[in-house]
mmCIF file of C-alpha atoms in Angstrom:
data_model
loop_
_atom_site.group_PDB
_atom_site.id
_atom_site.type_symbol
_atom_site.label_atom_id
_atom_site.label_comp_id
_atom_site.label_asym_id
_atom_site.label_seq_id
_atom_site.Cartn_x
_atom_site.Cartn_y
_atom_site.Cartn_z
ATOM 1 C CA MET A 1 -45.196 38.515 -10.696
ATOM 2 C CA GLY A 2 -47.459 35.910 -12.251
ATOM 3 C CA TRP A 3 -44.903 34.703 -14.762
ATOM 4 C CA ALA A 4 -42.148 34.773 -12.142
ATOM 5 C CA PHE A 5 -44.312 32.693 -9.846
ATOM 6 C CA ILE A 6 -45.075 30.185 -12.601
ATOM 7 C CA GLY A 7 -41.381 30.076 -13.562
ATOM 8 C CA GLY A 8 -40.459 29.380 -9.970
ATOM 9 C CA LEU A 9 -42.916 26.515 -9.806
ATOM 10 C CA ALA A 10 -41.565 25.067 -13.043
ATOM 11 C CA ALA A 11 -37.939 25.333 -11.964
ATOM 12 C CA GLY A 12 -38.347 22.733 -9.227
ATOM 13 C CA PRO A 13 -39.493 19.810 -11.409
ATOM 14 C CA VAL A 14 -36.998 20.757 -14.130
ATOM 15 C CA ALA A 15 -34.146 20.733 -11.602
ATOM 16 C CA ILE A 16 -35.321 17.398 -10.213
ATOM 17 C CA PHE A 17 -35.329 16.000 -13.761
ATOM 18 C CA LEU A 18 -31.941 17.449 -14.757
ATOM 19 C CA LEU A 19 -29.999 16.713 -11.558
ATOM 20 C CA PRO A 20 -29.655 12.946 -12.126
ATOM 21 C CA LEU A 21 -28.593 13.614 -15.727
ATOM 22 C CA MET A 22 -25.946 16.068 -14.530
ATOM 23 C CA GLU A 23 -24.702 13.573 -11.955
ATOM 24 C CA VAL A 24 -24.455 10.848 -14.603
ATOM 25 C CA SER A 25 -22.631 13.269 -16.902
ATOM 26 C CA LEU A 26 -20.150 14.236 -14.181
ATOM 27 C CA HIS A 27 -19.645 10.594 -13.220
ATOM 28 C CA THR A 28 -19.002 9.683 -16.857
ATOM 29 C CA ALA A 29 -16.501 12.524 -17.243
ATOM 30 C CA SER A 30 -14.768 11.486 -14.032
ATOM 31 C CA ALA A 31 -14.665 7.832 -15.111
ATOM 32 C CA PHE A 32 -13.325 8.857 -18.529
ATOM 33 C CA LYS A 33 -10.522 10.856 -16.898
ATOM 34 C CA PHE A 34 -9.689 7.994 -14.547
ATOM 35 C CA ASN A 35 -9.647 5.452 -17.348
ATOM 36 C CA LYS A 36 -6.844 7.443 -18.933
ATOM 37 C CA TYR A 37 -4.654 6.503 -15.964
ATOM 38 C CA SER A 38 -5.656 2.838 -16.028
ATOM 39 C CA ASP A 39 -3.772 2.405 -19.307
ATOM 40 C CA LEU A 40 -0.630 0.380 -18.604
ATOM 41 C CA GLN A 41 1.030 2.226 -21.482
ATOM 42 C CA HIS A 42 0.958 5.418 -19.409
ATOM 43 C CA PRO A 43 4.519 6.857 -19.242
ATOM 44 C CA LEU A 44 4.721 6.314 -15.479
ATOM 45 C CA MET A 45 3.781 2.660 -15.797
ATOM 46 C CA ARG A 46 6.253 2.093 -18.621
ATOM 47 C CA ASP A 47 8.990 3.748 -16.549
ATOM 48 C CA LEU A 48 8.113 1.629 -13.519
ATOM 49 C CA LEU A 49 8.322 -1.565 -15.578
ATOM 50 C CA THR A 50 11.729 -0.546 -16.939
ATOM 51 C CA LYS A 51 13.321 0.827 -13.763
ATOM 52 C CA ALA A 52 11.742 -1.371 -11.094
ATOM 53 C CA PRO A 53 10.293 -4.516 -12.726
ATOM 54 C CA ALA A 54 9.669 -6.400 -9.492
ATOM 55 C CA THR A 55 7.869 -3.399 -8.023
ATOM 56 C CA TYR A 56 5.770 -3.280 -11.199
ATOM 57 C CA GLN A 57 4.797 -6.927 -10.719
ATOM 58 C CA HIS A 58 3.930 -6.209 -7.097
ATOM 59 C CA THR A 59 1.623 -3.357 -8.146
ATOM 60 C CA MET A 60 -0.188 -5.582 -10.641
ATOM 61 C CA THR A 61 -0.957 -8.134 -7.951
ATOM 62 C CA VAL A 62 -1.949 -5.436 -5.463
ATOM 63 C CA ALA A 63 -4.313 -3.969 -8.079
ATOM 64 C CA TYR A 64 -5.978 -7.347 -8.621
ATOM 65 C CA LEU A 65 -6.412 -7.986 -4.891
ATOM 66 C CA ALA A 66 -7.536 -4.432 -4.109
ATOM 67 C CA GLN A 67 -10.192 -4.565 -6.808
ATOM 68 C CA ALA A 68 -11.500 -7.877 -5.471
ATOM 69 C CA VAL A 69 -11.719 -6.416 -1.968
ATOM 70 C CA GLY A 70 -13.367 -3.243 -3.280
ATOM 71 C CA GLU A 71 -16.049 -5.258 -5.043
ATOM 72 C CA ALA A 72 -16.712 -7.249 -1.865
ATOM 73 C CA ILE A 73 -17.445 -4.189 0.280
ATOM 74 C CA GLY A 74 -18.752 -1.760 -2.353
ATOM 75 C CA ALA A 75 -15.733 0.565 -2.416
ATOM 76 C CA ASN A 76 -14.538 2.541 -5.452
ATOM 77 C CA THR A 77 -12.899 -0.238 -7.475
ATOM 78 C CA LEU A 78 -11.665 2.008 -10.290
ATOM 79 C CA LEU A 79 -9.911 4.305 -7.817
ATOM 80 C CA LEU A 80 -8.452 1.292 -6.013
ATOM 81 C CA ARG A 81 -7.069 -0.243 -9.187
ATOM 82 C CA ILE A 82 -5.479 2.993 -10.376
ATOM 83 C CA GLY A 83 -4.209 3.835 -6.895
ATOM 84 C CA ALA A 84 -2.588 0.400 -6.729
ATOM 85 C CA TYR A 85 -0.907 0.936 -10.098
ATOM 86 C CA TYR A 86 0.758 4.153 -8.961
ATOM 87 C CA HIS A 87 1.201 3.704 -5.204
ATOM 88 C CA ASP A 88 4.899 2.756 -5.453
ATOM 89 C CA ILE A 89 6.067 4.981 -8.328
ATOM 90 C CA GLY A 90 8.307 6.766 -5.820
ATOM 91 C CA LYS A 91 10.550 3.703 -5.715
ATOM 92 C CA MET A 92 11.837 4.663 -9.161
ATOM 93 C CA ALA A 93 14.069 7.299 -7.526
ATOM 94 C CA ASN A 94 16.208 4.582 -5.891
ATOM 95 C CA PRO A 95 14.881 1.205 -7.072
ATOM 96 C CA LYS A 96 17.877 -0.830 -5.870
ATOM 97 C CA PHE A 97 17.262 0.216 -2.265
ATOM 98 C CA PHE A 98 14.022 -1.778 -2.290
ATOM 99 C CA SER A 99 14.555 -5.451 -1.715
ATOM 100 C CA GLU A 100 12.272 -6.727 -4.461
ATOM 101 C CA ASN A 101 14.456 -5.009 -7.082
ATOM 102 C CA GLN A 102 17.775 -6.297 -5.767
ATOM 103 C CA SER A 103 19.459 -9.095 -7.648
ATOM 104 C CA SER A 104 21.290 -11.813 -5.753
ATOM 105 C CA GLY A 105 24.432 -10.641 -4.034
ATOM 106 C CA LYS A 106 25.261 -7.718 -1.779
ATOM 107 C CA ASN A 107 22.388 -5.803 -0.222
ATOM 108 C CA THR A 108 22.692 -2.091 -1.012
ATOM 109 C CA HIS A 109 21.768 -1.286 2.602
ATOM 110 C CA ASP A 110 24.694 -3.234 4.081
ATOM 111 C CA ASP A 111 27.011 -0.212 4.047
ATOM 112 C CA LEU A 112 24.405 2.288 5.248
ATOM 113 C CA ASP A 113 23.454 3.432 8.719
ATOM 114 C CA PRO A 114 19.974 2.057 9.597
ATOM 115 C CA ARG A 115 18.708 5.610 10.008
ATOM 116 C CA GLU A 116 19.809 6.475 6.460
ATOM 117 C CA SER A 117 18.275 3.267 5.132
ATOM 118 C CA ALA A 118 14.965 4.077 6.808
ATOM 119 C CA LYS A 119 15.034 7.575 5.332
ATOM 120 C CA LEU A 120 15.544 6.193 1.819
ATOM 121 C CA ILE A 121 12.635 3.785 2.252
ATOM 122 C CA ILE A 122 10.329 6.401 3.759
ATOM 123 C CA ASN A 123 11.082 8.984 1.069
ATOM 124 C CA HIS A 124 9.564 6.862 -1.697
ATOM 125 C CA VAL A 125 6.139 8.099 -0.598
ATOM 126 C CA LYS A 126 7.096 11.772 -0.783
ATOM 127 C CA TYR A 127 8.801 11.289 -4.141
ATOM 128 C CA GLY A 128 5.812 9.315 -5.448
ATOM 129 C CA VAL A 129 3.414 12.148 -4.619
ATOM 130 C CA SER A 130 5.749 14.694 -6.218
ATOM 131 C CA LEU A 131 6.191 12.615 -9.367
ATOM 132 C CA GLY A 132 2.483 11.893 -9.603
ATOM 133 C CA ARG A 133 1.654 15.572 -9.297
ATOM 134 C CA GLN A 134 4.118 16.418 -12.070
ATOM 135 C CA MET A 135 2.320 13.894 -14.283
ATOM 136 C CA ASP A 136 -1.101 15.323 -13.361
ATOM 137 C CA LEU A 137 -2.429 12.286 -11.496
ATOM 138 C CA PRO A 138 -5.862 12.959 -9.926
ATOM 139 C CA GLU A 139 -5.765 14.216 -6.331
ATOM 140 C CA SER A 140 -7.723 11.181 -5.140
ATOM 141 C CA VAL A 141 -4.972 8.929 -6.535
ATOM 142 C CA LEU A 142 -2.244 11.096 -4.999
ATOM 143 C CA ASP A 143 -4.031 10.735 -1.655
ATOM 144 C CA LEU A 144 -3.684 6.957 -1.901
ATOM 145 C CA VAL A 145 0.007 7.288 -2.742
ATOM 146 C CA ALA A 146 0.520 9.540 0.296
ATOM 147 C CA GLN A 147 -1.512 7.408 2.706
ATOM 148 C CA HIS A 148 -0.707 3.803 1.776
ATOM 149 C CA HIS A 149 1.901 3.504 4.568
ATOM 150 C CA GLY A 150 0.200 5.910 6.955
ATOM 151 C CA THR A 151 2.509 6.633 9.888
ATOM 152 C CA GLN A 152 3.812 3.078 10.206
ATOM 153 C CA LEU A 153 7.198 2.218 11.647
ATOM 154 C CA VAL A 154 9.921 0.901 9.323
ATOM 155 C CA GLU A 155 10.525 -1.941 11.747
ATOM 156 C CA PHE A 156 13.405 -3.745 10.078
ATOM 157 C CA PHE A 157 15.727 -0.737 10.165
ATOM 158 C CA TYR A 158 14.427 0.475 13.520
ATOM 159 C CA ASP A 159 15.345 -2.901 15.030
ATOM 160 C CA LYS A 160 18.783 -2.727 13.393
ATOM 161 C CA ALA A 161 19.274 0.776 14.786
ATOM 162 C CA VAL A 162 18.272 -0.399 18.274
ATOM 163 C CA GLU A 163 20.847 -3.194 18.089
ATOM 164 C CA ALA A 164 23.544 -0.816 16.866
ATOM 165 C CA SER A 165 22.711 1.904 19.404
ATOM 166 C CA LYS A 166 23.848 -0.222 22.385
ATOM 167 C CA GLY A 167 21.356 1.385 24.699
ATOM 168 C CA SER A 168 21.520 4.987 23.475
ATOM 169 C CA GLU A 169 18.175 6.701 22.953
ATOM 170 C CA LEU A 170 16.509 6.559 19.546
ATOM 171 C CA ARG A 171 13.627 8.661 18.246
ATOM 172 C CA LYS A 172 10.994 6.268 16.935
ATOM 173 C CA LEU A 173 9.523 9.134 14.943
ATOM 174 C CA ASP A 174 12.637 9.145 12.742
ATOM 175 C CA PHE A 175 11.699 5.654 11.588
ATOM 176 C CA ARG A 176 8.030 6.343 10.887
ATOM 177 C CA TYR A 177 6.372 7.363 7.634
ATOM 178 C CA PRO A 178 5.084 10.951 7.831
ATOM 179 C CA GLY A 179 1.499 10.054 6.958
ATOM 180 C CA PRO A 180 -1.236 11.016 6.849
ATOM 181 C CA LYS A 181 -2.985 7.898 8.038
ATOM 182 C CA PRO A 182 -5.628 6.496 5.666
ATOM 183 C CA GLN A 183 -8.485 8.974 5.385
ATOM 184 C CA THR A 184 -10.795 6.761 3.298
ATOM 185 C CA VAL A 185 -11.817 3.130 3.118
ATOM 186 C CA GLU A 186 -9.974 2.879 -0.209
ATOM 187 C CA ALA A 187 -6.713 4.086 1.367
ATOM 188 C CA ALA A 188 -7.113 1.579 4.205
ATOM 189 C CA ILE A 189 -7.747 -1.237 1.723
ATOM 190 C CA LEU A 190 -4.611 -0.321 -0.213
ATOM 191 C CA MET A 191 -2.550 -0.281 2.997
ATOM 192 C CA ILE A 192 -3.771 -3.756 3.955
ATOM 193 C CA VAL A 193 -3.435 -5.290 0.497
ATOM 194 C CA ASP A 194 0.039 -3.805 -0.014
ATOM 195 C CA ALA A 195 1.274 -5.452 3.192
ATOM 196 C CA VAL A 196 -0.525 -8.737 2.573
ATOM 197 C CA GLU A 197 0.827 -9.125 -0.971
ATOM 198 C CA ALA A 198 4.410 -8.532 0.162
ATOM 199 C CA ALA A 199 4.120 -10.926 3.112
ATOM 200 C CA SER A 200 2.354 -13.630 1.121
ATOM 201 C CA ARG A 201 5.263 -14.095 -1.288
ATOM 202 C CA SER A 202 7.564 -15.471 1.393
ATOM 203 C CA MET A 203 5.063 -17.951 2.830
ATOM 204 C CA GLU A 204 6.237 -21.556 2.843
ATOM 205 C CA GLU A 205 3.704 -24.277 2.111
ATOM 206 C CA PRO A 206 0.753 -21.895 2.395
ATOM 207 C CA THR A 207 -2.492 -23.344 3.681
ATOM 208 C CA ARG A 208 -5.780 -21.527 4.144
ATOM 209 C CA GLU A 209 -5.175 -21.449 7.889
ATOM 210 C CA LYS A 210 -1.676 -19.968 7.490
ATOM 211 C CA ILE A 211 -2.909 -17.380 4.991
ATOM 212 C CA GLU A 212 -5.756 -16.286 7.241
ATOM 213 C CA LYS A 213 -3.473 -16.100 10.287
ATOM 214 C CA MET A 214 -0.959 -13.966 8.372
ATOM 215 C CA ILE A 215 -3.633 -11.555 7.125
ATOM 216 C CA ARG A 216 -5.270 -11.209 10.540
ATOM 217 C CA LEU A 217 -1.914 -10.495 12.189
ATOM 218 C CA LEU A 218 -1.147 -7.740 9.679
ATOM 219 C CA VAL A 219 -4.589 -6.183 10.131
ATOM 220 C CA VAL A 220 -4.530 -6.367 13.943
ATOM 221 C CA LYS A 221 -1.049 -4.858 14.000
ATOM 222 C CA ARG A 222 -2.252 -1.837 12.041
ATOM 223 C CA ILE A 223 -5.351 -1.475 14.196
ATOM 224 C CA ALA A 224 -3.171 -1.509 17.332
ATOM 225 C CA ASP A 225 -0.925 1.131 15.746
ATOM 226 C CA GLY A 226 -3.952 3.377 15.149
ATOM 227 C CA GLN A 227 -3.572 3.366 11.379
ATOM 228 C CA PHE A 228 -7.335 3.129 10.739
ATOM 229 C CA ASP A 229 -8.410 5.685 13.338
ATOM 230 C CA GLU A 230 -9.152 8.398 10.776
ATOM 231 C CA CYS A 231 -11.212 6.465 8.224
ATOM 232 C CA ASN A 232 -14.636 4.866 8.335
ATOM 233 C CA LEU A 233 -13.457 1.255 8.329
ATOM 234 C CA SER A 234 -15.975 -0.811 10.273
ATOM 235 C CA THR A 235 -15.401 -4.235 11.789
ATOM 236 C CA ARG A 236 -17.911 -5.597 9.260
ATOM 237 C CA TYR A 237 -15.767 -4.227 6.421
ATOM 238 C CA LEU A 238 -12.607 -5.627 8.003
ATOM 239 C CA ALA A 239 -14.140 -9.093 8.235
ATOM 240 C CA LYS A 240 -15.076 -8.979 4.534
ATOM 241 C CA ILE A 241 -11.625 -7.678 3.590
ATOM 242 C CA VAL A 242 -9.911 -10.537 5.421
ATOM 243 C CA GLN A 243 -12.263 -13.145 3.959
ATOM 244 C CA THR A 244 -11.849 -11.840 0.401
ATOM 245 C CA LEU A 245 -8.060 -11.789 0.667
ATOM 246 C CA VAL A 246 -7.980 -15.313 2.063
ATOM 247 C CA ASP A 247 -10.166 -16.553 -0.802
ATOM 248 C CA SER A 248 -8.142 -14.674 -3.428
ATOM 249 C CA LEU A 249 -4.741 -15.787 -2.166
ATOM 250 C CA GLU A 250 -5.485 -19.408 -1.342
ATOM 251 C CA ALA A 251 -5.381 -20.649 -4.938
ATOM 252 C CA SER A 252 -2.806 -18.242 -6.356
ATOM 253 C CA LEU A 253 -0.095 -18.805 -3.728
ATOM 254 C CA HIS A 254 0.455 -22.393 -4.774
ATOM 255 C CA SER A 255 1.764 -21.296 -8.169
ATOM 256 C CA ARG A 256 3.789 -18.271 -7.089
ATOM 257 C CA VAL A 257 7.547 -17.979 -7.326
ATOM 258 C CA VAL A 258 9.445 -16.628 -4.317
ATOM 259 C CA TYR A 259 11.697 -13.696 -5.213
ATOM 260 C CA PRO A 260 15.450 -14.057 -4.443
ATOM 261 C CA TRP A 261 15.224 -11.029 -2.131
ATOM 262 C CA GLN A 262 12.593 -12.767 -0.011
ATOM 263 C CA GLU A 263 14.886 -15.759 0.467
ATOM 264 C CA ARG A 264 17.660 -13.381 1.575
ATOM 265 C CA VAL A 265 15.349 -11.560 3.988
ATOM 266 C CA LYS A 266 14.266 -14.869 5.474
ATOM 267 C CA LYS A 267 17.868 -16.016 5.958
ATOM 268 C CA ALA A 268 18.825 -12.643 7.442
ATOM 269 C CA SER A 269 15.888 -12.807 9.861
ATOM 270 C CA VAL A 270 16.837 -16.309 10.982
ATOM 271 C CA ALA A 271 20.452 -15.209 11.451
ATOM 272 C CA ARG A 272 19.352 -12.199 13.540
ATOM 273 C CA ILE A 273 17.137 -14.357 15.740
ATOM 274 C CA GLU A 274 19.925 -16.888 16.249
ATOM 275 C CA ASP A 275 22.316 -14.054 17.109
ATOM 276 C CA LYS A 276 19.871 -12.647 19.688
ATOM 277 C CA VAL A 277 19.461 -16.081 21.275
ATOM 278 C CA ARG A 278 23.242 -16.520 21.376
ATOM 279 C CA ARG A 279 23.734 -13.112 23.050
ATOM 280 C CA ARG A 280 21.083 -13.831 25.648
ATOM 281 C CA SER A 281 22.608 -17.196 26.481
ATOM 282 C CA VAL A 282 26.024 -15.551 26.931
ATOM 283 C CA SER A 283 24.624 -12.775 29.138
ATOM 284 C CA THR A 284 22.884 -15.264 31.445
ATOM 285 C CA ARG A 285 25.967 -17.354 32.086
#
């Protein structure tokens, strides 16, 4: 009894001493494993560069911005960087169906029904998770791949489907990503940065005011859609995220090149708006 009692007393201080060492050891092991996936020579990254070079460039910029945001609010920057690297690997299944990888000329979606186009776009998330799992990506990275679009609506093809439907009923759910919505601050950051990077490339004569307005609109839109309802993203964090992105983009946008696909999207959007105005003017005569 005496020795057992003494041993019990000794166990407490020993555990208190060893616990921080164990935590450091586990953290180091985890960081070591993660660093393996930060290597741009990883087979998935090499494949992405070869099959979808514009998507690869997008992921590099997203990684830079996401890491800057993570540092600003104290999020997991290593997870954010690696999650950004791999978030769009699913596009490798059908790279030409994603506008950034289309060369000038005919859009591959022109001959498709909008519902089929939306399905192809949406499926890149599912395929990305499947591919990442095959390549043994960490579950925390796979979560970011699965959640970076949440349950958002693929608006472009939904709008096209509405126009083509001529009043017949459409299921909005068919044009939404399956989710889940972001479950962590890191997933929410990736969602925001992914959208901001894509939108920023088509900005004309960007000023700080225009950049901030664009970012705030994208954030508010996702808040209104309930995309951040399941993660602990405070208004204080959101303010820092917006500010960091404005600061990071302000200088870099002046030297960026607009992709050919963004010019086509812009022209198509203008044409659609003009067509809507023309139809309304005819219907009111």
